[in-house]
Amino acid sequence: MSIDSSLSALTAFSTVQAVAANNVANSQTPGFQPSSVTLEDTATGGVQAAAINQSAASGGQAPGAGPVYNAQGQLPAGQSAAPSGTDLAREFTGMIANQAVFSANTAAITTAGRMTGALLDMSV
């Protein structure tokens, strides 16, 4: 039993989880653009993170296009920063789904290890 597809899923979804965590951590940062991960199939039947895409969703600004803060870290009078474009409900829902992916794939790896151990025990 090959565990390659489960290992590739764990690697890919750890990237998805890291990007979601970054989005949540920066959800209160004015002008922050949330990112997402594009997954793709591999030739061996696994999955990999193909790209990390920065959203141009509402609230987000292109890097360097945000307001200029003064030395005290405040916006000059009359300027306002756009809110973050992070949708916390979407991020947390995705993180819960990622937890299920991790659980399923670690269970598959654990089962493969037990089967290998049982096979070795029978052949000894």
mmCIF file of N, CA and C in Angstrom:
data_model
loop_
_atom_site.group_PDB
_atom_site.id
_atom_site.type_symbol
_atom_site.label_atom_id
_atom_site.label_comp_id
_atom_site.label_asym_id
_atom_site.label_seq_id
_atom_site.Cartn_x
_atom_site.Cartn_y
_atom_site.Cartn_z
ATOM 1 N N MET A 1 0.859 -1.184 0.000
ATOM 2 C CA MET A 1 0.000 0.000 0.000
ATOM 3 C C MET A 1 0.897 1.236 0.000
ATOM 4 N N SER A 2 0.712 2.091 -0.982
ATOM 5 C CA SER A 2 1.521 3.301 -1.093
ATOM 6 C C SER A 2 0.894 4.436 -0.283
ATOM 7 N N ILE A 3 1.744 5.153 0.394
ATOM 8 C CA ILE A 3 1.257 6.287 1.188
ATOM 9 C C ILE A 3 1.597 7.617 0.529
ATOM 10 N N ASP A 4 2.130 7.544 -0.700
ATOM 11 C CA ASP A 4 2.553 8.767 -1.385
ATOM 12 C C ASP A 4 1.423 9.780 -1.558
ATOM 13 N N SER A 5 0.233 9.310 -1.917
ATOM 14 C CA SER A 5 -0.874 10.255 -2.124
ATOM 15 C C SER A 5 -1.284 10.911 -0.808
ATOM 16 N N SER A 6 -1.236 10.149 0.289
ATOM 17 C CA SER A 6 -1.562 10.741 1.595
ATOM 18 C C SER A 6 -0.498 11.739 2.022
ATOM 19 N N LEU A 7 0.764 11.417 1.768
ATOM 20 C CA LEU A 7 1.842 12.351 2.115
ATOM 21 C C LEU A 7 1.744 13.634 1.298
ATOM 22 N N SER A 8 1.433 13.492 0.006
ATOM 23 C CA SER A 8 1.315 14.700 -0.820
ATOM 24 C C SER A 8 0.125 15.543 -0.376
ATOM 25 N N ALA A 9 -0.953 14.887 0.053
ATOM 26 C CA ALA A 9 -2.118 15.633 0.553
ATOM 27 C C ALA A 9 -1.766 16.393 1.824
ATOM 28 N N LEU A 10 -1.016 15.746 2.728
ATOM 29 C CA LEU A 10 -0.611 16.436 3.958
ATOM 30 C C LEU A 10 0.257 17.648 3.646
ATOM 31 N N THR A 11 1.164 17.494 2.694
ATOM 32 C CA THR A 11 2.033 18.614 2.311
ATOM 33 C C THR A 11 1.218 19.746 1.681
ATOM 34 N N ALA A 12 0.343 19.395 0.749
ATOM 35 C CA ALA A 12 -0.459 20.416 0.064
ATOM 36 C C ALA A 12 -1.392 21.133 1.032
ATOM 37 N N PHE A 13 -2.058 20.372 1.889
ATOM 38 C CA PHE A 13 -3.021 20.997 2.792
ATOM 39 C C PHE A 13 -2.351 21.709 3.962
ATOM 40 N N SER A 14 -1.076 21.405 4.223
ATOM 41 C CA SER A 14 -0.365 22.220 5.213
ATOM 42 C C SER A 14 -0.118 23.610 4.641
ATOM 43 N N THR A 15 0.102 23.691 3.332
ATOM 44 C CA THR A 15 0.224 24.997 2.678
ATOM 45 C C THR A 15 -1.113 25.737 2.727
ATOM 46 N N VAL A 16 -2.204 25.030 2.450
ATOM 47 C CA VAL A 16 -3.539 25.640 2.514
ATOM 48 C C VAL A 16 -3.809 26.167 3.923
ATOM 49 N N GLN A 17 -3.454 25.371 4.932
ATOM 50 C CA GLN A 17 -3.692 25.769 6.321
ATOM 51 C C GLN A 17 -2.827 26.977 6.694
ATOM 52 N N ALA A 18 -1.578 27.001 6.237
ATOM 53 C CA ALA A 18 -0.689 28.127 6.536
ATOM 54 C C ALA A 18 -1.209 29.421 5.909
ATOM 55 N N VAL A 19 -1.707 29.328 4.691
ATOM 56 C CA VAL A 19 -2.262 30.511 4.020
ATOM 57 C C VAL A 19 -3.517 30.992 4.747
ATOM 58 N N ALA A 20 -4.374 30.063 5.165
ATOM 59 C CA ALA A 20 -5.580 30.440 5.915
ATOM 60 C C ALA A 20 -5.202 31.092 7.240
ATOM 61 N N ALA A 21 -4.199 30.543 7.920
ATOM 62 C CA ALA A 21 -3.749 31.124 9.192
ATOM 63 C C ALA A 21 -3.214 32.536 8.982
ATOM 64 N N ASN A 22 -2.490 32.747 7.893
ATOM 65 C CA ASN A 22 -1.987 34.085 7.578
ATOM 66 C C ASN A 22 -3.143 35.050 7.314
ATOM 67 N N ASN A 23 -4.161 34.573 6.594
ATOM 68 C CA ASN A 23 -5.329 35.414 6.326
ATOM 69 C C ASN A 23 -6.032 35.815 7.619
ATOM 70 N N VAL A 24 -6.202 34.850 8.535
ATOM 71 C CA VAL A 24 -6.862 35.139 9.812
ATOM 72 C C VAL A 24 -6.011 36.093 10.642
ATOM 73 N N ALA A 25 -4.707 35.846 10.684
ATOM 74 C CA ALA A 25 -3.812 36.690 11.481
ATOM 75 C C ALA A 25 -3.812 38.136 11.001
ATOM 76 N N ASN A 26 -4.027 38.336 9.713
ATOM 77 C CA ASN A 26 -4.002 39.688 9.154
ATOM 78 C C ASN A 26 -5.391 40.249 8.875
ATOM 79 N N SER A 27 -6.423 39.605 9.407
ATOM 80 C CA SER A 27 -7.790 40.031 9.101
ATOM 81 C C SER A 27 -8.106 41.439 9.590
ATOM 82 N N GLN A 28 -7.387 41.927 10.576
ATOM 83 C CA GLN A 28 -7.625 43.277 11.088
ATOM 84 C C GLN A 28 -6.627 44.297 10.524
ATOM 85 N N THR A 29 -5.791 43.859 9.593
ATOM 86 C CA THR A 29 -4.820 44.752 8.974
ATOM 87 C C THR A 29 -5.502 45.518 7.847
ATOM 88 N N PRO A 30 -5.570 46.841 7.955
ATOM 89 C CA PRO A 30 -6.229 47.620 6.898
ATOM 90 C C PRO A 30 -5.559 47.385 5.547
ATOM 91 N N GLY A 31 -6.357 47.134 4.536
ATOM 92 C CA GLY A 31 -5.855 46.965 3.184
ATOM 93 C C GLY A 31 -5.290 45.591 2.882
ATOM 94 N N PHE A 32 -5.321 44.676 3.845
ATOM 95 C CA PHE A 32 -4.766 43.337 3.613
ATOM 96 C C PHE A 32 -5.584 42.598 2.567
ATOM 97 N N GLN A 33 -4.881 41.934 1.655
ATOM 98 C CA GLN A 33 -5.526 41.115 0.633
ATOM 99 C C GLN A 33 -5.360 39.648 1.012
ATOM 100 N N PRO A 34 -6.443 38.932 1.257
ATOM 101 C CA PRO A 34 -6.306 37.512 1.589
ATOM 102 C C PRO A 34 -5.794 36.712 0.393
ATOM 103 N N SER A 35 -5.153 35.607 0.686
ATOM 104 C CA SER A 35 -4.624 34.724 -0.350
ATOM 105 C C SER A 35 -5.389 33.414 -0.351
ATOM 106 N N SER A 36 -5.249 32.681 -1.429
ATOM 107 C CA SER A 36 -5.835 31.345 -1.531
ATOM 108 C C SER A 36 -4.831 30.445 -2.236
ATOM 109 N N VAL A 37 -5.018 29.154 -2.103
ATOM 110 C CA VAL A 37 -4.110 28.184 -2.709
ATOM 111 C C VAL A 37 -4.853 27.438 -3.809
ATOM 112 N N THR A 38 -4.206 27.301 -4.955
ATOM 113 C CA THR A 38 -4.728 26.487 -6.040
ATOM 114 C C THR A 38 -4.049 25.129 -5.964
ATOM 115 N N LEU A 39 -4.849 24.077 -5.874
ATOM 116 C CA LEU A 39 -4.325 22.717 -5.815
ATOM 117 C C LEU A 39 -4.455 22.065 -7.185
ATOM 118 N N GLU A 40 -3.533 21.135 -7.484
ATOM 119 C CA GLU A 40 -3.622 20.389 -8.733
ATOM 120 C C GLU A 40 -3.202 18.945 -8.507
ATOM 121 N N ASP A 41 -3.687 18.071 -9.375
ATOM 122 C CA ASP A 41 -3.326 16.660 -9.316
ATOM 123 C C ASP A 41 -1.876 16.483 -9.749
ATOM 124 N N THR A 42 -1.232 15.465 -9.194
ATOM 125 C CA THR A 42 0.115 15.115 -9.641
ATOM 126 C C THR A 42 0.023 13.889 -10.540
ATOM 127 N N ALA A 43 1.089 13.610 -11.264
ATOM 128 C CA ALA A 43 1.113 12.463 -12.167
ATOM 129 C C ALA A 43 1.014 11.143 -11.412
ATOM 130 N N THR A 44 1.419 11.135 -10.147
ATOM 131 C CA THR A 44 1.407 9.899 -9.358
ATOM 132 C C THR A 44 0.107 9.696 -8.593
ATOM 133 N N GLY A 45 -0.886 10.537 -8.815
ATOM 134 C CA GLY A 45 -2.178 10.378 -8.164
ATOM 135 C C GLY A 45 -2.335 11.169 -6.888
ATOM 136 N N GLY A 46 -1.384 12.007 -6.578
ATOM 137 C CA GLY A 46 -1.464 12.836 -5.381
ATOM 138 C C GLY A 46 -1.989 14.220 -5.702
ATOM 139 N N VAL A 47 -1.700 15.132 -4.819
ATOM 140 C CA VAL A 47 -2.124 16.521 -4.981
ATOM 141 C C VAL A 47 -0.976 17.415 -4.541
ATOM 142 N N GLN A 48 -0.890 18.592 -5.147
ATOM 143 C CA GLN A 48 0.134 19.551 -4.742
ATOM 144 C C GLN A 48 -0.411 20.964 -4.830
ATOM 145 N N ALA A 49 0.216 21.848 -4.070
ATOM 146 C CA ALA A 49 -0.134 23.265 -4.136
ATOM 147 C C ALA A 49 0.519 23.831 -5.391
ATOM 148 N N ALA A 50 -0.293 24.252 -6.340
ATOM 149 C CA ALA A 50 0.222 24.752 -7.610
ATOM 150 C C ALA A 50 0.572 26.229 -7.537
ATOM 151 N N ALA A 51 -0.217 26.999 -6.783
ATOM 152 C CA ALA A 51 0.010 28.442 -6.712
ATOM 153 C C ALA A 51 -0.672 29.018 -5.479
ATOM 154 N N ILE A 52 -0.094 30.094 -4.977
ATOM 155 C CA ILE A 52 -0.722 30.881 -3.917
ATOM 156 C C ILE A 52 -1.139 32.188 -4.573
ATOM 157 N N ASN A 53 -2.439 32.427 -4.591
ATOM 158 C CA ASN A 53 -3.006 33.581 -5.289
ATOM 159 C C ASN A 53 -3.446 34.641 -4.299
ATOM 160 N N GLN A 54 -3.078 35.887 -4.586
ATOM 161 C CA GLN A 54 -3.526 36.983 -3.739
ATOM 162 C C GLN A 54 -4.819 37.538 -4.315
ATOM 163 N N SER A 55 -5.820 37.645 -3.458
ATOM 164 C CA SER A 55 -7.140 38.097 -3.870
ATOM 165 C C SER A 55 -7.140 39.592 -4.145
ATOM 166 N N ALA A 56 -7.945 39.971 -5.094
ATOM 167 C CA ALA A 56 -8.191 41.392 -5.346
ATOM 168 C C ALA A 56 -9.608 41.711 -4.897
ATOM 169 N N ALA A 57 -10.067 40.974 -3.876
ATOM 170 C CA ALA A 57 -11.439 41.130 -3.374
ATOM 171 C C ALA A 57 -11.644 42.499 -2.759
ATOM 172 N N SER A 58 -12.875 42.767 -2.429
ATOM 173 C CA SER A 58 -13.210 44.061 -1.848
ATOM 174 C C SER A 58 -12.387 44.334 -0.608
ATOM 175 N N GLY A 59 -11.921 45.529 -0.500
ATOM 176 C CA GLY A 59 -11.150 45.932 0.666
ATOM 177 C C GLY A 59 -9.660 45.830 0.436
ATOM 178 N N GLY A 60 -9.243 44.914 -0.387
ATOM 179 C CA GLY A 60 -7.815 44.724 -0.587
ATOM 180 C C GLY A 60 -7.227 45.778 -1.502
ATOM 181 N N GLN A 61 -5.949 46.011 -1.327
ATOM 182 C CA GLN A 61 -5.244 46.969 -2.162
ATOM 183 C C GLN A 61 -3.983 46.312 -2.680
ATOM 184 N N ALA A 62 -3.520 46.772 -3.807
ATOM 185 C CA ALA A 62 -2.267 46.264 -4.334
ATOM 186 C C ALA A 62 -1.130 46.699 -3.422
ATOM 187 N N PRO A 63 -0.082 45.871 -3.298
ATOM 188 C CA PRO A 63 1.043 46.267 -2.449
ATOM 189 C C PRO A 63 1.592 47.623 -2.870
ATOM 190 N N GLY A 64 1.833 48.481 -1.915
ATOM 191 C CA GLY A 64 2.356 49.809 -2.183
ATOM 192 C C GLY A 64 1.290 50.822 -2.564
ATOM 193 N N ALA A 65 0.044 50.377 -2.729
ATOM 194 C CA ALA A 65 -1.009 51.298 -3.142
ATOM 195 C C ALA A 65 -1.802 51.840 -1.964
ATOM 196 N N GLY A 66 -1.459 51.406 -0.770
ATOM 197 C CA GLY A 66 -2.190 51.820 0.419
ATOM 198 C C GLY A 66 -1.832 53.228 0.842
ATOM 199 N N PRO A 67 -2.502 53.719 1.864
ATOM 200 C CA PRO A 67 -2.232 55.064 2.358
ATOM 201 C C PRO A 67 -0.859 55.143 3.018
ATOM 202 N N VAL A 68 -0.325 56.337 3.074
ATOM 203 C CA VAL A 68 0.982 56.569 3.692
ATOM 204 C C VAL A 68 0.759 57.042 5.119
ATOM 205 N N TYR A 69 1.380 56.353 6.069
ATOM 206 C CA TYR A 69 1.247 56.685 7.488
ATOM 207 C C TYR A 69 2.360 57.647 7.891
ATOM 208 N N ASN A 70 2.092 58.488 8.898
ATOM 209 C CA ASN A 70 3.120 59.408 9.383
ATOM 210 C C ASN A 70 4.044 58.689 10.366
ATOM 211 N N ALA A 71 5.003 59.399 10.935
ATOM 212 C CA ALA A 71 5.995 58.805 11.832
ATOM 213 C C ALA A 71 5.370 58.212 13.088
ATOM 214 N N GLN A 72 4.203 58.674 13.479
ATOM 215 C CA GLN A 72 3.517 58.145 14.656
ATOM 216 C C GLN A 72 2.638 56.934 14.308
ATOM 217 N N GLY A 73 2.662 56.498 13.055
ATOM 218 C CA GLY A 73 1.866 55.357 12.636
ATOM 219 C C GLY A 73 0.406 55.680 12.422
ATOM 220 N N GLN A 74 0.094 56.953 12.200
ATOM 221 C CA GLN A 74 -1.289 57.373 12.006
ATOM 222 C C GLN A 74 -1.477 57.867 10.583
ATOM 223 N N LEU A 75 -2.710 57.765 10.124
ATOM 224 C CA LEU A 75 -3.034 58.299 8.809
ATOM 225 C C LEU A 75 -3.176 59.809 8.893
ATOM 226 N N PRO A 76 -2.717 60.530 7.880
ATOM 227 C CA PRO A 76 -2.947 61.971 7.857
ATOM 228 C C PRO A 76 -4.452 62.261 7.828
ATOM 229 N N ALA A 77 -4.827 63.420 8.305
ATOM 230 C CA ALA A 77 -6.242 63.814 8.356
ATOM 231 C C ALA A 77 -6.867 63.699 6.968
ATOM 232 N N GLY A 78 -8.059 63.141 6.925
ATOM 233 C CA GLY A 78 -8.789 63.023 5.673
ATOM 234 C C GLY A 78 -8.528 61.728 4.923
ATOM 235 N N GLN A 79 -7.567 60.928 5.360
ATOM 236 C CA GLN A 79 -7.290 59.660 4.689
ATOM 237 C C GLN A 79 -7.823 58.509 5.529
ATOM 238 N N SER A 80 -8.246 57.471 4.866
ATOM 239 C CA SER A 80 -8.671 56.273 5.588
ATOM 240 C C SER A 80 -8.135 55.047 4.867
ATOM 241 N N ALA A 81 -7.882 54.020 5.638
ATOM 242 C CA ALA A 81 -7.390 52.772 5.065
ATOM 243 C C ALA A 81 -8.572 51.855 4.776
ATOM 244 N N ALA A 82 -8.494 51.166 3.654
ATOM 245 C CA ALA A 82 -9.546 50.205 3.321
ATOM 246 C C ALA A 82 -9.468 49.032 4.294
ATOM 247 N N PRO A 83 -10.602 48.468 4.663
ATOM 248 C CA PRO A 83 -10.572 47.320 5.579
ATOM 249 C C PRO A 83 -9.993 46.090 4.882
ATOM 250 N N SER A 84 -9.654 45.108 5.663
ATOM 251 C CA SER A 84 -9.167 43.849 5.119
ATOM 252 C C SER A 84 -10.278 43.179 4.320
ATOM 253 N N GLY A 85 -9.909 42.453 3.294
ATOM 254 C CA GLY A 85 -10.892 41.712 2.505
ATOM 255 C C GLY A 85 -11.082 40.287 2.988
ATOM 256 N N THR A 86 -10.590 39.959 4.185
ATOM 257 C CA THR A 86 -10.662 38.593 4.702
ATOM 258 C C THR A 86 -12.067 38.251 5.186
ATOM 259 N N ASP A 87 -12.582 37.126 4.727
ATOM 260 C CA ASP A 87 -13.878 36.605 5.174
ATOM 261 C C ASP A 87 -13.589 35.533 6.222
ATOM 262 N N LEU A 88 -13.728 35.895 7.503
ATOM 263 C CA LEU A 88 -13.378 34.973 8.583
ATOM 264 C C LEU A 88 -14.231 33.712 8.571
ATOM 265 N N ALA A 89 -15.490 33.817 8.218
ATOM 266 C CA ALA A 89 -16.348 32.624 8.165
ATOM 267 C C ALA A 89 -15.806 31.625 7.147
ATOM 268 N N ARG A 90 -15.398 32.115 5.995
ATOM 269 C CA ARG A 90 -14.830 31.243 4.961
ATOM 270 C C ARG A 90 -13.514 30.633 5.430
ATOM 271 N N GLU A 91 -12.677 31.443 6.065
ATOM 272 C CA GLU A 91 -11.377 30.942 6.521
ATOM 273 C C GLU A 91 -11.539 29.849 7.578
ATOM 274 N N PHE A 92 -12.403 30.088 8.569
ATOM 275 C CA PHE A 92 -12.578 29.098 9.631
ATOM 276 C C PHE A 92 -13.246 27.826 9.115
ATOM 277 N N THR A 93 -14.188 27.973 8.197
ATOM 278 C CA THR A 93 -14.823 26.796 7.600
ATOM 279 C C THR A 93 -13.795 25.976 6.832
ATOM 280 N N GLY A 94 -12.944 26.651 6.091
ATOM 281 C CA GLY A 94 -11.875 25.960 5.364
ATOM 282 C C GLY A 94 -10.899 25.272 6.297
ATOM 283 N N MET A 95 -10.589 25.909 7.417
ATOM 284 C CA MET A 95 -9.665 25.307 8.377
ATOM 285 C C MET A 95 -10.267 24.046 9.008
ATOM 286 N N ILE A 96 -11.565 24.051 9.235
ATOM 287 C CA ILE A 96 -12.234 22.856 9.767
ATOM 288 C C ILE A 96 -12.180 21.730 8.731
ATOM 289 N N ALA A 97 -12.409 22.060 7.468
ATOM 290 C CA ALA A 97 -12.316 21.054 6.407
ATOM 291 C C ALA A 97 -10.891 20.517 6.298
ATOM 292 N N ASN A 98 -9.898 21.401 6.439
ATOM 293 C CA ASN A 98 -8.500 20.965 6.394
ATOM 294 C C ASN A 98 -8.196 19.989 7.521
ATOM 295 N N GLN A 99 -8.792 20.208 8.679
ATOM 296 C CA GLN A 99 -8.596 19.296 9.809
ATOM 297 C C GLN A 99 -9.091 17.893 9.441
ATOM 298 N N ALA A 100 -10.218 17.810 8.754
ATOM 299 C CA ALA A 100 -10.747 16.510 8.331
ATOM 300 C C ALA A 100 -9.814 15.845 7.320
ATOM 301 N N VAL A 101 -9.248 16.641 6.410
ATOM 302 C CA VAL A 101 -8.295 16.109 5.432
ATOM 303 C C VAL A 101 -7.069 15.549 6.150
ATOM 304 N N PHE A 102 -6.553 16.294 7.121
ATOM 305 C CA PHE A 102 -5.400 15.824 7.890
ATOM 306 C C PHE A 102 -5.734 14.531 8.622
ATOM 307 N N SER A 103 -6.885 14.473 9.270
ATOM 308 C CA SER A 103 -7.280 13.280 10.024
ATOM 309 C C SER A 103 -7.385 12.059 9.115
ATOM 310 N N ALA A 104 -8.022 12.219 7.971
ATOM 311 C CA ALA A 104 -8.193 11.096 7.048
ATOM 312 C C ALA A 104 -6.856 10.599 6.514
ATOM 313 N N ASN A 105 -5.979 11.518 6.154
ATOM 314 C CA ASN A 105 -4.702 11.107 5.575
ATOM 315 C C ASN A 105 -3.735 10.551 6.611
ATOM 316 N N THR A 106 -3.747 11.080 7.819
ATOM 317 C CA THR A 106 -2.893 10.488 8.859
ATOM 318 C C THR A 106 -3.420 9.110 9.249
ATOM 319 N N ALA A 107 -4.735 8.916 9.223
ATOM 320 C CA ALA A 107 -5.300 7.585 9.492
ATOM 321 C C ALA A 107 -4.870 6.593 8.414
ATOM 322 N N ALA A 108 -4.850 7.023 7.163
ATOM 323 C CA ALA A 108 -4.410 6.144 6.071
ATOM 324 C C ALA A 108 -2.943 5.768 6.234
ATOM 325 N N ILE A 109 -2.114 6.731 6.622
ATOM 326 C CA ILE A 109 -0.689 6.453 6.828
ATOM 327 C C ILE A 109 -0.498 5.510 8.013
ATOM 328 N N THR A 110 -1.219 5.739 9.088
ATOM 329 C CA THR A 110 -1.137 4.872 10.268
ATOM 330 C C THR A 110 -1.563 3.448 9.921
ATOM 331 N N THR A 111 -2.645 3.313 9.178
ATOM 332 C CA THR A 111 -3.126 1.987 8.776
ATOM 333 C C THR A 111 -2.109 1.284 7.891
ATOM 334 N N ALA A 112 -1.512 2.014 6.958
ATOM 335 C CA ALA A 112 -0.486 1.419 6.091
ATOM 336 C C ALA A 112 0.699 0.931 6.919
ATOM 337 N N GLY A 113 1.083 1.702 7.913
ATOM 338 C CA GLY A 113 2.181 1.288 8.790
ATOM 339 C C GLY A 113 1.841 0.036 9.578
ATOM 340 N N ARG A 114 0.627 -0.033 10.069
ATOM 341 C CA ARG A 114 0.198 -1.227 10.818
ATOM 342 C C ARG A 114 0.137 -2.454 9.909
ATOM 343 N N MET A 115 -0.347 -2.265 8.690
ATOM 344 C CA MET A 115 -0.411 -3.387 7.749
ATOM 345 C C MET A 115 0.985 -3.886 7.408
ATOM 346 N N THR A 116 1.911 -2.977 7.215
ATOM 347 C CA THR A 116 3.294 -3.362 6.932
ATOM 348 C C THR A 116 3.882 -4.111 8.116
ATOM 349 N N GLY A 117 3.626 -3.616 9.314
ATOM 350 C CA GLY A 117 4.114 -4.293 10.521
ATOM 351 C C GLY A 117 3.530 -5.681 10.669
ATOM 352 N N ALA A 118 2.243 -5.829 10.397
ATOM 353 C CA ALA A 118 1.596 -7.142 10.489
ATOM 354 C C ALA A 118 2.157 -8.095 9.446
ATOM 355 N N LEU A 119 2.415 -7.595 8.248
ATOM 356 C CA LEU A 119 2.992 -8.421 7.193
ATOM 357 C C LEU A 119 4.387 -8.888 7.581
ATOM 358 N N LEU A 120 5.182 -8.001 8.152
ATOM 359 C CA LEU A 120 6.529 -8.378 8.595
ATOM 360 C C LEU A 120 6.467 -9.392 9.728
ATOM 361 N N ASP A 121 5.503 -9.237 10.617
ATOM 362 C CA ASP A 121 5.349 -10.193 11.717
ATOM 363 C C ASP A 121 4.996 -11.583 11.191
ATOM 364 N N MET A 122 4.181 -11.644 10.125
ATOM 365 C CA MET A 122 3.792 -12.936 9.557
ATOM 366 C C MET A 122 4.953 -13.618 8.852
ATOM 367 N N SER A 123 5.832 -12.828 8.257
ATOM 368 C CA SER A 123 6.928 -13.417 7.490
ATOM 369 C C SER A 123 8.108 -13.820 8.365
ATOM 370 N N VAL A 124 8.100 -13.458 9.616
ATOM 371 C CA VAL A 124 9.216 -13.803 10.507
ATOM 372 C C VAL A 124 9.011 -15.125 11.145
#
